[in-house]
Amino acid sequence: KPINEFAYFDVIKPIIDCYFDTLINCGLCIEAHAQNILIAIDKTYHIKNVVVRDMESVDKDLPLRKFLGLPDNEILAQNYKCLRESDYNYQIMHSFMYDFKLGFYLLDPIIELLKKIYVDFNEDLIISQIKALAQSYITKLPTDYFPVCWYDYANVIHEQGKKRPYVAHENPRYR
């Protein structure tokens, strides 16, 4: 099987499917970086399962859950890691979790490794496939779910209780 086909269908697509399936079916935004996403592979290096760990990091997106027609009673009783439209970073967090956590900390290292190992690996093709897959899911979300730009923040310790200084960037790499 050609490396791009294998990389997309057998490695990257299952990870992105897991991210968006959880988001669209449950209104839960997983923190999908390399420490929290475990992959179970078979002897031929195909992903058999994507396992999400550190469930404490999952954001409960209350407006999205309402949009999806999901109940919030039990989530509101806990009131932990709930995203609300009134949050200063509500839309930013959508980009932060997908574009930065999943993109920068999970997809980028996979793609960089494939580029090093395989001379015939086509990075542009993979990125266009990822964008097309992401767009197929994004059409199921509210039209303003993601901001136009993407967000990260400097790798510094910020003061508890103060707004995190997110940095906006143009041209999201994976959507």
PDB file of C-alpha atoms in Angstrom:
ATOM      1  CA  LYS A   1       0.000   0.000   0.000  1.00  0.00           C
ATOM      2  CA  PRO A   2       1.427   3.461  -0.902  1.00  0.00           C
ATOM      3  CA  ILE A   3       2.622   5.443   2.118  1.00  0.00           C
ATOM      4  CA  ASN A   4       0.161   8.313   1.673  1.00  0.00           C
ATOM      5  CA  GLU A   5      -2.776   5.948   1.475  1.00  0.00           C
ATOM      6  CA  PHE A   6      -1.584   4.067   4.557  1.00  0.00           C
ATOM      7  CA  ALA A   7      -0.812   7.267   6.493  1.00  0.00           C
ATOM      8  CA  TYR A   8      -4.195   8.802   5.788  1.00  0.00           C
ATOM      9  CA  PHE A   9      -6.585   5.849   6.015  1.00  0.00           C
ATOM     10  CA  ASP A  10      -4.785   3.724   8.591  1.00  0.00           C
ATOM     11  CA  VAL A  11      -3.229   6.314  10.905  1.00  0.00           C
ATOM     12  CA  ILE A  12      -4.543   9.871  10.615  1.00  0.00           C
ATOM     13  CA  LYS A  13      -8.206   9.374   9.664  1.00  0.00           C
ATOM     14  CA  PRO A  14      -9.016   7.178  12.701  1.00  0.00           C
ATOM     15  CA  ILE A  15      -7.594   9.856  15.014  1.00  0.00           C
ATOM     16  CA  ILE A  16      -9.574  12.670  13.401  1.00  0.00           C
ATOM     17  CA  ASP A  17     -12.707  10.510  13.291  1.00  0.00           C
ATOM     18  CA  CYS A  18     -12.345   9.885  17.036  1.00  0.00           C
ATOM     19  CA  TYR A  19     -11.971  13.614  17.730  1.00  0.00           C
ATOM     20  CA  PHE A  20     -14.990  14.711  15.703  1.00  0.00           C
ATOM     21  CA  ASP A  21     -17.196  11.711  16.554  1.00  0.00           C
ATOM     22  CA  THR A  22     -16.805  12.558  20.245  1.00  0.00           C
ATOM     23  CA  LEU A  23     -17.482  16.220  19.546  1.00  0.00           C
ATOM     24  CA  ILE A  24     -20.506  15.737  17.288  1.00  0.00           C
ATOM     25  CA  ASN A  25     -22.133  12.819  19.082  1.00  0.00           C
ATOM     26  CA  CYS A  26     -21.506  13.901  22.680  1.00  0.00           C
ATOM     27  CA  GLY A  27     -20.695  17.612  22.645  1.00  0.00           C
ATOM     28  CA  LEU A  28     -17.415  16.741  24.333  1.00  0.00           C
ATOM     29  CA  CYS A  29     -14.121  18.237  23.186  1.00  0.00           C
ATOM     30  CA  ILE A  30     -11.246  15.916  23.968  1.00  0.00           C
ATOM     31  CA  GLU A  31      -7.749  17.244  24.575  1.00  0.00           C
ATOM     32  CA  ALA A  32      -6.249  15.242  21.727  1.00  0.00           C
ATOM     33  CA  HIS A  33      -2.519  15.626  22.065  1.00  0.00           C
ATOM     34  CA  ALA A  34       0.077  12.864  22.078  1.00  0.00           C
ATOM     35  CA  GLN A  35      -0.110  12.269  25.839  1.00  0.00           C
ATOM     36  CA  ASN A  36      -3.883  11.771  25.835  1.00  0.00           C
ATOM     37  CA  ILE A  37      -4.401   9.779  22.641  1.00  0.00           C
ATOM     38  CA  LEU A  38      -3.286   6.174  22.690  1.00  0.00           C
ATOM     39  CA  ILE A  39      -3.552   4.029  19.621  1.00  0.00           C
ATOM     40  CA  ALA A  40      -3.945   0.271  19.550  1.00  0.00           C
ATOM     41  CA  ILE A  41      -2.324  -1.146  16.437  1.00  0.00           C
ATOM     42  CA  ASP A  42      -2.305  -4.601  14.931  1.00  0.00           C
ATOM     43  CA  LYS A  43       0.675  -6.522  13.560  1.00  0.00           C
ATOM     44  CA  THR A  44       0.387  -4.720  10.219  1.00  0.00           C
ATOM     45  CA  TYR A  45       0.483  -1.287  11.937  1.00  0.00           C
ATOM     46  CA  HIS A  46      -3.182  -0.477  11.341  1.00  0.00           C
ATOM     47  CA  ILE A  47      -4.996   1.402  14.089  1.00  0.00           C
ATOM     48  CA  LYS A  48      -7.602  -0.851  15.644  1.00  0.00           C
ATOM     49  CA  ASN A  49      -8.728   1.538  18.376  1.00  0.00           C
ATOM     50  CA  VAL A  50      -8.115   5.086  19.457  1.00  0.00           C
ATOM     51  CA  VAL A  51      -8.176   5.407  23.225  1.00  0.00           C
ATOM     52  CA  VAL A  52      -8.704   8.752  24.921  1.00  0.00           C
ATOM     53  CA  ARG A  53      -7.169   9.113  28.354  1.00  0.00           C
ATOM     54  CA  ASP A  54      -7.177  11.891  30.934  1.00  0.00           C
ATOM     55  CA  MET A  55     -10.905  12.457  30.790  1.00  0.00           C
ATOM     56  CA  GLU A  56     -10.458  15.265  33.314  1.00  0.00           C
ATOM     57  CA  SER A  57      -9.235  17.390  30.385  1.00  0.00           C
ATOM     58  CA  VAL A  58     -12.416  16.980  28.337  1.00  0.00           C
ATOM     59  CA  ASP A  59     -14.389  20.190  27.786  1.00  0.00           C
ATOM     60  CA  LYS A  60     -18.162  19.937  27.992  1.00  0.00           C
ATOM     61  CA  ASP A  61     -19.421  22.350  25.352  1.00  0.00           C
ATOM     62  CA  LEU A  62     -22.836  23.419  26.661  1.00  0.00           C
ATOM     63  CA  PRO A  63     -23.937  25.489  23.623  1.00  0.00           C
ATOM     64  CA  LEU A  64     -22.872  22.678  21.290  1.00  0.00           C
ATOM     65  CA  ARG A  65     -24.715  20.105  23.401  1.00  0.00           C
ATOM     66  CA  LYS A  66     -27.842  22.281  23.156  1.00  0.00           C
ATOM     67  CA  PHE A  67     -27.365  22.574  19.373  1.00  0.00           C
ATOM     68  CA  LEU A  68     -27.067  18.772  19.185  1.00  0.00           C
ATOM     69  CA  GLY A  69     -30.158  18.267  21.390  1.00  0.00           C
ATOM     70  CA  LEU A  70     -28.205  16.603  24.216  1.00  0.00           C
ATOM     71  CA  PRO A  71     -29.185  16.941  27.904  1.00  0.00           C
ATOM     72  CA  ASP A  72     -26.955  18.811  30.361  1.00  0.00           C
ATOM     73  CA  ASN A  73     -28.452  17.937  33.757  1.00  0.00           C
ATOM     74  CA  GLU A  74     -25.640  15.678  34.984  1.00  0.00           C
ATOM     75  CA  ILE A  75     -22.928  17.822  33.431  1.00  0.00           C
ATOM     76  CA  LEU A  76     -24.259  20.997  35.024  1.00  0.00           C
ATOM     77  CA  ALA A  77     -24.473  19.245  38.392  1.00  0.00           C
ATOM     78  CA  GLN A  78     -20.677  18.799  38.227  1.00  0.00           C
ATOM     79  CA  ASN A  79     -20.082  22.165  36.517  1.00  0.00           C
ATOM     80  CA  TYR A  80     -16.461  21.239  35.751  1.00  0.00           C
ATOM     81  CA  LYS A  81     -14.712  22.132  32.489  1.00  0.00           C
ATOM     82  CA  CYS A  82     -17.942  23.452  30.982  1.00  0.00           C
ATOM     83  CA  LEU A  83     -17.667  25.802  28.024  1.00  0.00           C
ATOM     84  CA  ARG A  84     -20.252  28.551  27.751  1.00  0.00           C
ATOM     85  CA  GLU A  85     -20.842  31.147  25.042  1.00  0.00           C
ATOM     86  CA  SER A  86     -20.206  33.832  27.654  1.00  0.00           C
ATOM     87  CA  ASP A  87     -16.629  32.573  28.200  1.00  0.00           C
ATOM     88  CA  TYR A  88     -14.073  35.035  26.792  1.00  0.00           C
ATOM     89  CA  ASN A  89     -12.345  32.134  25.053  1.00  0.00           C
ATOM     90  CA  TYR A  90     -15.385  30.088  23.950  1.00  0.00           C
ATOM     91  CA  GLN A  91     -14.635  30.106  20.216  1.00  0.00           C
ATOM     92  CA  ILE A  92     -10.883  30.235  20.803  1.00  0.00           C
ATOM     93  CA  MET A  93     -11.034  26.948  22.734  1.00  0.00           C
ATOM     94  CA  HIS A  94     -12.529  25.164  19.732  1.00  0.00           C
ATOM     95  CA  SER A  95      -9.516  26.134  17.658  1.00  0.00           C
ATOM     96  CA  PHE A  96      -7.087  25.617  20.519  1.00  0.00           C
ATOM     97  CA  MET A  97      -8.200  22.014  21.047  1.00  0.00           C
ATOM     98  CA  TYR A  98      -8.345  21.051  17.373  1.00  0.00           C
ATOM     99  CA  ASP A  99      -5.803  23.219  15.559  1.00  0.00           C
ATOM    100  CA  PHE A 100      -3.223  23.421  18.327  1.00  0.00           C
ATOM    101  CA  LYS A 101      -3.558  20.379  20.588  1.00  0.00           C
ATOM    102  CA  LEU A 102      -4.514  17.839  17.912  1.00  0.00           C
ATOM    103  CA  GLY A 103      -2.788  19.554  14.988  1.00  0.00           C
ATOM    104  CA  PHE A 104       0.452  20.862  16.445  1.00  0.00           C
ATOM    105  CA  TYR A 105       1.031  18.211  19.121  1.00  0.00           C
ATOM    106  CA  LEU A 106      -0.295  15.098  17.390  1.00  0.00           C
ATOM    107  CA  LEU A 107      -0.634  15.424  13.605  1.00  0.00           C
ATOM    108  CA  ASP A 108       2.476  17.541  12.977  1.00  0.00           C
ATOM    109  CA  PRO A 109       4.873  15.028  14.600  1.00  0.00           C
ATOM    110  CA  ILE A 110       3.308  12.143  12.656  1.00  0.00           C
ATOM    111  CA  ILE A 111       3.633  14.034   9.374  1.00  0.00           C
ATOM    112  CA  GLU A 112       7.194  15.161  10.145  1.00  0.00           C
ATOM    113  CA  LEU A 113       8.229  11.569  10.876  1.00  0.00           C
ATOM    114  CA  LEU A 114       6.654  10.307   7.656  1.00  0.00           C
ATOM    115  CA  LYS A 115       8.483  13.014   5.681  1.00  0.00           C
ATOM    116  CA  LYS A 116      11.811  11.906   7.183  1.00  0.00           C
ATOM    117  CA  ILE A 117      11.286   8.214   6.533  1.00  0.00           C
ATOM    118  CA  TYR A 118       9.556   8.139   3.125  1.00  0.00           C
ATOM    119  CA  VAL A 119      10.874  10.133   0.178  1.00  0.00           C
ATOM    120  CA  ASP A 120       7.611   9.555  -1.700  1.00  0.00           C
ATOM    121  CA  PHE A 121       5.430  10.865   1.133  1.00  0.00           C
ATOM    122  CA  ASN A 122       3.256  13.723  -0.150  1.00  0.00           C
ATOM    123  CA  GLU A 123       2.638  16.164   2.708  1.00  0.00           C
ATOM    124  CA  ASP A 124       0.415  18.463   0.628  1.00  0.00           C
ATOM    125  CA  LEU A 125      -1.861  15.573  -0.313  1.00  0.00           C
ATOM    126  CA  ILE A 126      -2.225  14.432   3.312  1.00  0.00           C
ATOM    127  CA  ILE A 127      -3.003  17.957   4.511  1.00  0.00           C
ATOM    128  CA  SER A 128      -5.638  18.428   1.810  1.00  0.00           C
ATOM    129  CA  GLN A 129      -7.206  15.081   2.782  1.00  0.00           C
ATOM    130  CA  ILE A 130      -7.227  16.090   6.457  1.00  0.00           C
ATOM    131  CA  LYS A 131      -8.836  19.423   5.590  1.00  0.00           C
ATOM    132  CA  ALA A 132     -11.513  17.724   3.483  1.00  0.00           C
ATOM    133  CA  LEU A 133     -12.274  15.259   6.280  1.00  0.00           C
ATOM    134  CA  ALA A 134     -12.403  18.030   8.872  1.00  0.00           C
ATOM    135  CA  GLN A 135     -14.730  20.080   6.651  1.00  0.00           C
ATOM    136  CA  SER A 136     -17.087  17.114   6.286  1.00  0.00           C
ATOM    137  CA  TYR A 137     -17.443  17.133  10.077  1.00  0.00           C
ATOM    138  CA  ILE A 138     -17.468  20.915  10.481  1.00  0.00           C
ATOM    139  CA  THR A 139     -20.618  21.123   8.340  1.00  0.00           C
ATOM    140  CA  LYS A 140     -22.402  19.301  11.190  1.00  0.00           C
ATOM    141  CA  LEU A 141     -21.406  21.984  13.710  1.00  0.00           C
ATOM    142  CA  PRO A 142     -22.819  25.480  14.191  1.00  0.00           C
ATOM    143  CA  THR A 143     -21.572  27.728  11.397  1.00  0.00           C
ATOM    144  CA  ASP A 144     -19.550  29.874  13.809  1.00  0.00           C
ATOM    145  CA  TYR A 145     -18.135  26.984  15.843  1.00  0.00           C
ATOM    146  CA  PHE A 146     -14.537  27.566  14.712  1.00  0.00           C
ATOM    147  CA  PRO A 147     -13.041  31.045  14.406  1.00  0.00           C
ATOM    148  CA  VAL A 148     -11.570  32.046  11.051  1.00  0.00           C
ATOM    149  CA  CYS A 149      -8.024  31.968  12.424  1.00  0.00           C
ATOM    150  CA  TRP A 150      -6.417  29.398  14.706  1.00  0.00           C
ATOM    151  CA  TYR A 151      -5.067  29.878  18.227  1.00  0.00           C
ATOM    152  CA  ASP A 152      -2.225  28.742  20.424  1.00  0.00           C
ATOM    153  CA  TYR A 153      -0.364  30.387  23.278  1.00  0.00           C
ATOM    154  CA  ALA A 154       3.226  30.859  24.307  1.00  0.00           C
ATOM    155  CA  ASN A 155       4.742  28.009  26.285  1.00  0.00           C
ATOM    156  CA  VAL A 156       4.865  29.962  29.525  1.00  0.00           C
ATOM    157  CA  ILE A 157       3.233  29.536  32.906  1.00  0.00           C
ATOM    158  CA  HIS A 158       0.335  31.928  33.190  1.00  0.00           C
ATOM    159  CA  GLU A 159      -1.139  33.253  36.401  1.00  0.00           C
ATOM    160  CA  GLN A 160      -4.089  31.298  37.763  1.00  0.00           C
ATOM    161  CA  GLY A 161      -7.298  33.303  37.523  1.00  0.00           C
ATOM    162  CA  LYS A 162      -6.023  35.553  34.731  1.00  0.00           C
ATOM    163  CA  LYS A 163      -6.992  35.316  31.098  1.00  0.00           C
ATOM    164  CA  ARG A 164      -4.613  33.167  29.104  1.00  0.00           C
ATOM    165  CA  PRO A 165      -2.895  35.225  26.371  1.00  0.00           C
ATOM    166  CA  TYR A 166      -3.905  33.286  23.257  1.00  0.00           C
ATOM    167  CA  VAL A 167      -2.200  34.151  19.983  1.00  0.00           C
ATOM    168  CA  ALA A 168      -4.189  34.225  16.725  1.00  0.00           C
ATOM    169  CA  HIS A 169      -2.686  32.885  13.471  1.00  0.00           C
ATOM    170  CA  GLU A 170      -4.019  32.942   9.951  1.00  0.00           C
ATOM    171  CA  ASN A 171      -4.630  29.883   7.759  1.00  0.00           C
ATOM    172  CA  PRO A 172      -5.477  26.907   9.967  1.00  0.00           C
ATOM    173  CA  ARG A 173      -3.306  24.019   8.752  1.00  0.00           C
ATOM    174  CA  TYR A 174      -5.846  21.224   9.225  1.00  0.00           C
ATOM    175  CA  ARG A 175      -9.252  22.795   8.483  1.00  0.00           C
TER     176      ARG A 175
END
